[in-house]
Structure formats: C-alpha cells, structure tokens
Short mmCIF file of C-alpha atoms in Angstrom, two decimals:
data_model
loop_
_atom_site.label_atom_id
_atom_site.label_comp_id
_atom_site.label_asym_id
_atom_site.label_seq_id
_atom_site.Cartn_x
_atom_site.Cartn_y
_atom_site.Cartn_z
CA MET A 1 -27.46 -35.27 -8.90
CA SER A 2 -26.21 -39.04 -6.86
CA ARG A 3 -24.52 -39.19 -10.49
CA LEU A 4 -23.36 -35.73 -10.86
CA PRO A 5 -19.01 -36.76 -11.35
CA LEU A 6 -18.01 -33.87 -8.64
CA HIS A 7 -14.48 -34.91 -9.54
CA THR A 8 -15.69 -32.71 -13.17
CA LEU A 9 -16.52 -29.16 -11.21
CA PRO A 10 -13.05 -28.15 -10.39
CA THR A 11 -11.89 -28.70 -14.00
CA PHE A 12 -15.13 -26.83 -14.87
CA ARG A 13 -13.70 -23.71 -12.97
CA VAL A 14 -10.17 -24.10 -14.97
CA ILE A 15 -11.63 -24.40 -18.05
CA ALA A 16 -13.76 -20.94 -16.85
CA GLN A 17 -10.98 -18.62 -15.86
CA LEU A 18 -8.76 -19.81 -18.84
CA GLN A 19 -11.01 -20.04 -22.07
CA ASN A 20 -8.73 -23.25 -23.50
CA LEU A 21 -8.72 -26.89 -22.64
CA ARG A 22 -4.94 -27.05 -23.61
CA ALA A 23 -4.53 -23.71 -21.69
CA ALA A 24 -6.65 -25.58 -17.92
CA ALA A 25 -4.69 -29.38 -19.13
CA GLU A 26 -1.17 -28.25 -18.10
CA GLN A 27 -2.24 -26.08 -15.26
CA LEU A 28 -4.03 -28.77 -14.12
CA HIS A 29 -1.52 -31.40 -15.58
CA LEU A 30 -3.64 -33.74 -17.34
CA THR A 31 -3.49 -34.20 -20.70
CA HIS A 32 -6.40 -32.58 -23.43
CA SER A 33 -7.78 -35.69 -23.84
CA ALA A 34 -8.62 -35.93 -20.09
CA VAL A 35 -9.55 -32.30 -19.71
CA SER A 36 -11.97 -33.27 -23.20
CA HIS A 37 -13.92 -36.00 -21.47
CA GLN A 38 -14.11 -34.39 -17.62
CA LEU A 39 -15.85 -31.58 -19.87
CA LYS A 40 -18.28 -33.98 -22.24
CA ALA A 41 -18.89 -36.01 -19.20
CA LEU A 42 -20.28 -32.98 -17.24
CA GLU A 43 -22.25 -31.57 -20.03
CA THR A 44 -23.90 -35.41 -20.66
CA GLN A 45 -24.67 -35.57 -16.80
CA LEU A 46 -26.69 -32.39 -16.73
CA GLY A 47 -28.70 -32.44 -20.70
CA HIS A 48 -27.02 -29.39 -21.75
CA THR A 49 -24.07 -27.16 -22.91
CA LEU A 50 -21.81 -25.30 -20.65
CA PHE A 51 -19.09 -23.54 -23.21
CA GLU A 52 -19.53 -21.39 -26.60
CA ARG A 53 -16.34 -21.33 -29.29
CA ARG A 54 -14.92 -18.39 -30.08
CA GLY A 55 -12.21 -19.63 -32.16
CA ARG A 56 -10.19 -21.12 -29.55
CA ARG A 57 -11.68 -19.51 -27.10
CA LEU A 58 -14.37 -21.48 -24.94
CA VAL A 59 -17.24 -18.61 -23.30
CA LEU A 60 -18.95 -19.81 -20.90
CA ASN A 61 -22.63 -20.05 -21.82
CA ALA A 62 -26.07 -18.22 -19.88
CA ALA A 63 -25.91 -21.80 -18.28
CA GLY A 64 -22.09 -22.57 -17.02
CA GLN A 65 -21.80 -18.86 -15.57
CA ALA A 66 -25.72 -19.82 -13.53
CA LEU A 67 -22.93 -22.92 -13.26
CA LEU A 68 -20.05 -21.43 -12.08
CA GLU A 69 -22.18 -18.34 -9.93
CA GLY A 70 -23.93 -21.95 -8.24
CA VAL A 71 -20.25 -24.31 -7.12
CA GLU A 72 -17.86 -21.40 -6.52
CA GLN A 73 -18.15 -20.92 -3.52
CA ALA A 74 -18.52 -24.44 -2.64
CA LEU A 75 -15.49 -25.50 -4.47
CA GLN A 76 -13.43 -22.69 -2.42
CA GLN A 77 -14.51 -23.98 0.74
CA LEU A 78 -13.14 -27.07 -0.03
CA ASP A 79 -9.56 -25.69 -0.77
CA ARG A 80 -9.88 -23.73 2.51
CA GLY A 81 -10.29 -27.38 4.12
CA VAL A 82 -7.77 -29.17 2.11
CA ALA A 83 -5.28 -26.34 2.88
CA ALA A 84 -6.35 -26.32 6.60
CA ALA A 85 -5.60 -29.54 6.58
CA ALA A 86 -2.22 -30.02 5.61
CA ASN A 87 -1.60 -26.85 7.90
CA ALA A 88 -3.27 -28.76 10.88
CA ALA A 89 -0.68 -31.83 10.26
CA GLY A 90 2.14 -29.77 9.42
CA LEU A 91 2.56 -30.19 6.74
CA THR A 92 3.83 -26.68 5.53
CA PRO A 93 2.57 -23.41 6.56
CA GLU A 94 0.31 -21.67 3.92
CA SER A 95 1.99 -19.96 1.27
CA LEU A 96 0.87 -16.88 -0.63
CA ARG A 97 2.15 -16.02 -4.53
CA LEU A 98 2.90 -12.67 -5.09
CA SER A 99 4.36 -11.72 -8.44
CA VAL A 100 5.24 -7.77 -7.98
CA LEU A 101 7.30 -5.45 -9.60
CA PRO A 102 11.04 -5.44 -8.56
CA SER A 103 11.21 -1.36 -8.03
CA PHE A 104 8.02 -2.18 -5.81
CA ALA A 105 9.60 -5.36 -4.83
CA GLN A 106 13.08 -3.24 -4.09
CA ARG A 107 12.07 0.35 -3.28
CA TRP A 108 8.99 -0.87 -0.74
CA LEU A 109 7.64 -4.08 0.01
CA LEU A 110 11.27 -6.02 0.82
CA PRO A 111 12.27 -3.32 3.82
CA ARG A 112 8.49 -4.12 5.08
CA MET A 113 8.20 -7.68 5.39
CA ALA A 114 9.82 -8.00 8.88
CA ARG A 115 6.28 -6.12 10.05
CA TRP A 116 4.14 -8.89 7.64
CA ARG A 117 6.25 -11.69 8.92
CA GLY A 118 5.24 -10.06 12.66
CA LEU A 119 1.96 -10.04 11.64
CA HIS A 120 1.17 -13.46 9.63
CA PRO A 121 4.23 -15.27 11.30
CA GLU A 122 1.90 -18.88 9.65
CA LEU A 123 1.50 -17.17 6.62
CA ALA A 124 3.96 -16.98 4.65
CA LEU A 125 4.64 -14.65 1.03
CA GLU A 126 6.21 -16.38 -1.77
CA ILE A 127 7.82 -13.45 -5.04
CA GLN A 128 8.20 -13.68 -7.76
CA ALA A 129 9.43 -10.26 -8.76
CA SER A 130 8.93 -9.47 -12.39
CA ALA A 131 8.14 -6.56 -14.92
CA GLN A 132 6.69 -9.30 -16.82
CA LEU A 133 2.67 -9.72 -16.84
CA ALA A 134 2.08 -12.15 -15.15
CA ASP A 135 -0.50 -14.97 -15.74
CA LEU A 136 -2.24 -15.96 -12.35
CA GLN A 137 -3.48 -19.03 -13.27
CA ARG A 138 -0.95 -20.88 -15.64
CA GLU A 139 1.50 -19.72 -13.24
CA GLY A 140 0.43 -20.76 -10.08
CA LEU A 141 0.21 -17.06 -8.57
CA HIS A 142 -2.59 -16.14 -6.10
CA ALA A 143 -2.50 -12.33 -6.92
CA ALA A 144 0.36 -9.64 -8.58
CA ILE A 145 0.79 -5.79 -7.89
CA ARG A 146 0.29 -4.49 -11.22
CA GLN A 147 0.63 -0.80 -12.75
CA GLY A 148 -2.65 -0.05 -15.67
CA ALA A 149 -5.40 0.82 -15.97
CA GLY A 150 -7.29 -1.52 -13.53
CA HIS A 151 -8.51 -3.76 -16.88
CA TRP A 152 -7.39 -7.49 -16.82
CA PRO A 153 -9.67 -10.50 -17.95
CA GLY A 154 -10.90 -12.63 -15.69
CA LEU A 155 -9.34 -10.70 -12.89
CA GLN A 156 -10.68 -8.03 -9.63
CA ALA A 157 -8.34 -5.51 -9.17
CA GLU A 158 -8.10 -3.09 -6.43
CA VAL A 159 -6.75 0.31 -6.58
CA LEU A 160 -3.39 0.30 -4.36
CA ILE A 161 -1.49 3.82 -5.50
CA GLY A 162 -3.23 6.44 -7.56
CA THR A 163 -1.70 8.51 -10.37
CA ALA A 164 -2.20 11.20 -8.71
CA VAL A 165 1.00 10.73 -6.64
CA PRO A 166 4.45 12.85 -7.16
CA LEU A 167 6.59 12.83 -8.57
CA VAL A 168 10.06 14.72 -7.04
CA VAL A 169 13.23 15.33 -7.54
CA VAL A 170 16.13 13.48 -5.84
CA GLY A 171 20.03 13.28 -5.48
CA SER A 172 22.54 11.93 -2.54
CA PRO A 173 23.70 13.80 0.20
CA ALA A 174 26.59 14.25 -1.79
CA ALA A 175 24.36 16.53 -4.83
CA ALA A 176 22.65 18.46 -1.71
CA ARG A 177 25.67 19.96 -0.26
CA ARG A 178 26.83 20.61 -4.03
CA LEU A 179 23.71 22.58 -4.52
CA GLY A 180 23.65 24.22 -1.25
CA ILE A 181 21.18 21.77 0.27
CA SER A 182 21.86 20.41 3.86
CA PRO A 183 20.52 16.98 3.68
CA ALA A 184 19.81 16.71 7.45
CA GLY A 185 17.64 20.53 6.25
CA ARG A 186 18.82 22.37 9.52
CA GLY A 187 17.63 25.71 9.78
CA ARG A 188 17.51 25.52 6.08
CA LYS A 189 14.26 25.73 4.05
CA LEU A 190 14.30 24.14 0.36
CA PRO A 191 15.90 26.52 -2.16
CA GLU A 192 12.78 28.43 -4.86
CA ALA A 193 11.88 26.47 -7.54
CA GLY A 194 13.64 29.17 -9.79
CA VAL A 195 17.20 28.24 -8.14
CA ASP A 196 16.70 24.89 -8.26
CA ALA A 197 15.83 24.99 -12.14
CA CYS A 198 19.65 26.99 -12.72
CA CYS A 199 21.39 25.36 -10.36
CA PHE A 200 20.17 21.82 -11.52
CA GLY A 201 21.39 22.55 -14.98
CA ASP A 202 24.45 22.08 -13.88
CA GLU A 203 23.72 18.12 -12.68
CA PRO A 204 23.83 14.64 -14.54
CA LEU A 205 19.83 13.82 -14.86
CA LEU A 206 18.74 10.45 -14.35
CA GLY A 207 15.39 9.09 -16.81
CA SER A 208 12.81 9.95 -18.98
CA ALA A 209 14.08 13.36 -20.81
CA GLU A 210 10.28 14.31 -21.60
CA LEU A 211 9.63 14.37 -17.17
CA TRP A 212 12.65 16.53 -17.04
CA GLU A 213 11.85 19.19 -19.96
CA GLN A 214 7.92 19.19 -18.04
CA TRP A 215 9.40 19.54 -14.77
CA PHE A 216 11.87 22.70 -16.15
CA ALA A 217 8.78 24.34 -17.67
CA LEU A 218 6.56 24.35 -14.44
CA ALA A 219 10.04 25.35 -12.42
CA GLY A 220 9.66 28.71 -15.83
CA ALA A 221 13.33 28.03 -16.97
CA PRO A 222 11.98 25.01 -20.24
CA ARG A 223 15.13 23.42 -21.50
CA LYS A 224 15.64 20.61 -23.55
CA VAL A 225 17.63 17.89 -21.51
CA THR A 226 19.73 14.87 -22.25
CA PRO A 227 19.12 12.50 -18.91
CA VAL A 228 23.09 10.69 -18.67
CA ALA A 229 21.03 7.67 -18.07
CA LEU A 230 18.08 5.88 -18.62
CA PHE A 231 16.19 3.18 -17.01
CA ASN A 232 13.25 0.95 -17.49
CA ASP A 233 13.08 0.19 -13.61
CA ALA A 234 12.79 3.28 -10.79
CA GLY A 235 14.57 0.85 -7.95
CA LEU A 236 17.24 1.12 -10.58
CA MET A 237 17.47 5.04 -11.13
CA LEU A 238 16.77 5.24 -7.86
CA GLN A 239 19.85 2.96 -6.69
CA ALA A 240 21.85 5.55 -9.22
CA ALA A 241 20.62 8.47 -7.49
CA GLU A 242 21.97 7.22 -4.33
CA GLN A 243 24.88 6.81 -5.81
CA ASP A 244 25.29 9.86 -6.58
CA LEU A 245 25.37 9.15 -10.49
CA GLY A 246 22.67 12.12 -11.42
CA LEU A 247 19.05 12.85 -10.04
CA ALA A 248 16.03 11.46 -9.97
CA LEU A 249 12.30 12.58 -11.29
CA ALA A 250 10.80 9.32 -8.77
CA ARG A 251 7.65 8.58 -7.11
CA GLU A 252 7.72 10.08 -3.71
CA ILE A 253 6.02 6.88 -2.31
CA LEU A 254 8.89 4.19 -4.25
CA ALA A 255 11.68 7.17 -2.27
CA ALA A 256 10.19 7.63 0.63
CA ASP A 257 12.56 5.31 2.71
CA ALA A 258 15.76 6.43 1.64
CA LEU A 259 14.17 9.94 2.07
CA ARG A 260 13.51 8.82 5.71
CA GLU A 261 16.49 7.20 6.01
CA GLY A 262 18.88 10.23 4.38
CA ARG A 263 20.49 7.80 1.72
CA LEU A 264 18.36 10.92 -0.80
CA VAL A 265 16.86 13.90 0.04
CA GLN A 266 14.69 15.58 -1.98
CA LEU A 267 15.93 18.80 -3.23
CA THR A 268 13.20 20.90 -4.25
CA PRO A 269 10.09 21.38 -3.14
CA LEU A 270 8.29 21.42 -6.63
CA ALA A 271 7.10 18.30 -8.11
CA ILE A 272 5.10 17.79 -11.07
CA SER A 273 2.59 14.68 -12.23
CA HIS A 274 2.46 12.27 -14.83
CA ALA A 275 -0.02 12.52 -16.73
CA ALA A 276 0.79 9.06 -18.29
CA ALA A 277 1.20 7.54 -14.93
CA GLN A 278 -0.57 4.27 -14.35
CA ALA A 279 -2.31 3.40 -10.97
CA TYR A 280 -0.63 0.36 -8.63
CA HIS A 281 -3.58 -1.99 -8.05
CA LEU A 282 -3.93 -5.51 -5.97
CA VAL A 283 -4.41 -8.23 -8.50
CA TYR A 284 -6.09 -11.64 -7.86
CA PRO A 285 -8.71 -13.81 -9.15
CA PRO A 286 -12.14 -12.85 -8.20
CA SER A 287 -12.22 -16.91 -6.27
CA LEU A 288 -10.78 -15.64 -3.90
CA ALA A 289 -12.02 -12.38 -2.63
CA ASP A 290 -12.95 -13.74 0.73
CA TRP A 291 -9.59 -15.95 1.07
CA PRO A 292 -8.75 -15.35 4.56
CA PRO A 293 -4.74 -14.86 3.22
CA LEU A 294 -5.18 -12.31 0.64
CA LEU A 295 -8.01 -10.67 2.65
CA ALA A 296 -5.30 -10.07 5.32
CA LEU A 297 -2.39 -9.03 2.75
CA ARG A 298 -4.90 -6.82 0.87
CA ASP A 299 -5.29 -4.53 4.21
CA TRP A 300 -1.55 -5.25 5.48
CA LEU A 301 -0.76 -3.30 2.69
CA GLN A 302 -3.38 -0.31 2.46
CA SER A 303 -1.99 -0.15 6.31
CA GLU A 304 1.71 0.01 5.36
CA LEU A 305 0.73 2.52 1.93
CA ALA A 306 -0.81 4.53 4.10
CA SER A 307 1.89 5.34 7.19
CA THR A 308 4.41 5.56 3.47
CA ALA A 309 2.15 7.58 1.96
CA SER A 310 2.06 10.38 4.99
CA GLN A 311 6.40 10.12 6.04
CA PRO A 312 7.13 11.52 2.78
CA ARG A 313 5.29 15.08 4.03
CA ARG A 314 6.07 14.19 7.54
CA ALA A 315 9.43 15.16 6.58
CA ALA A 316 8.84 18.14 4.98
CA ARG A 317 7.56 20.19 7.70
CA SER A 318 10.50 18.19 9.97
CA ARG A 319 12.51 21.11 7.52
CA ARG A 320 11.33 23.99 8.04
#
C-alpha cells in the first residue's frame, strides 16, 4: 500500500464510469497515453488487471468492481473535503450543475427558484436546459431531470413524477368566455364532458392529434382532429394556449401555476391518461448518492412537487 500510486485512483474511477480511455482522458483533461499509463501503473502495482476489453469498451472485471466499491467512499470524502476547503477560503459558493428539459425548467422549476435560494443561499443551481440527453460525466453535470423508463446505464434514477399525472384541457380566459365558462369559475361548475365535446369542435386545437382523438372518444364524441400547431416542447404549447392560439391537452402539473394565476383555465373535468407518457426522474451518478447538495435538491424537489400536485385539486374544489 505504501507504494500504491494513489493519484491513479480518481483516474481509475472515471475510466470505470465512462468505460472508455479516450472519453476518460477528455474529462480529466489528460492525454490518452497519460490515462493509459496511469491505469497500467495501477494494475502493475496491484499485480492483476481491473478491466475486460469488449470492443472499444473497458468493463470492470470482478477485481476492478471490488476495488471501485472499496475506494469510492474515500474518493467522495476527498471530493467533499476539497469543495469545503474552497468554500472556507471564500473562493466560490458550492454549485450543483443540473440538466433539465426546457418545458420543465420554464413551466415549473424557474418559478420556484426564489424558494430554493431562500432555503439554500450557499448552494447555487447551474441549470442547463436542453431537450438532448446530456452525458453527465462528459459535460461536468451533477444530475439531470429526465423523462423515460428509468434505465440509464451507469446512473441512478429516482421517480419524481409518475406516469399517472393526467392530461387536462386548458385554454386562455378568452377561450373560456367563448365557451360560456367564467374564468374565475364563480358560481359555475365546469361543463359536462358531452357539452365540451360539441363546443370544442369550433375551437383551434394545439398538440397531438392522437391525444385529442383519445379525449374526444372518451367524451363520447369521436372525431378526426387536425391541430393548428404541433410542438416538441410542452412549455411552448402552454405559452401558445395562454396567447389564445388554441386549446391544449397538457400535463396538469406543468399547467398548475398558470391555472392558479388565471393565465389558463381548465375547461372541463374530463382528463385522460397518456399511455405513452414517460415519468420524470432525478438522475445522477451513484457516486453522488450521499452528496449533501444532491440530497438537498432531491428533498426540495419532492416537497415542491407534492405541493404543486395538490394545487389543481384545490383550485377545482374552489370552483364548485
């Protein structure tokens, strides 16, 4: 152990995570040969190999897996110690770099950033909004909020929003008035589904024709739908609905703030589930599972989402 090249252990961890020497070299800002030399030095000193070659991939063998499990906690403690030293020296506040879908960032996360800042003024969130699947290790990100089945190789995923969140019909206050619905909902119940199906035929519709046809079928008035606009981002679709460009079928949780503030109106109690809907997950490397900033973010997200989920129901009860 006294001759073990300790400086090679962080390199070993990155190789294990990325399963590729060239990718590890890019992340560590080293040359390919330097990373290869460090791995060879570690294996030589230990007296055995740590990886199996599978094409271009380097996959941990049993010895490598045992070593990674043994040194991971110590490496995490070193990471935290370095960050704590930087904070104590007043160099920079600790930050958590997060990849988020644009619709989730716009419609849900950004309106709540002030509350996060109030609870954690020492911890800055660096948000990268992108519809592309981010490579956390390669792009220097700590975590991501993603939609999917929950299986991303090498990453741990926790469900934030399940697939049971309903799709509700929303429109602008002007659209509500055209349909004979008071935007404030005072003294009036939401109309029955059959009435909605007839009335909605004269309104422009936004988004997926398939989902709208599913809604009309559930309402008892099947019809073919030709939307006036399609979107690859739910946030843009909701913004279009707010501007009275058409009615939208949207996830209730993404529309919750606009419904509460009166920028949108839920036009019917009839909601549908989306068979192809994907859950939202908080995704992160297993090595950060016990990192305090990530734990703080996870707890805050869960608390805020629980609060948001109850808002549409409270609003619906207030309209009765």
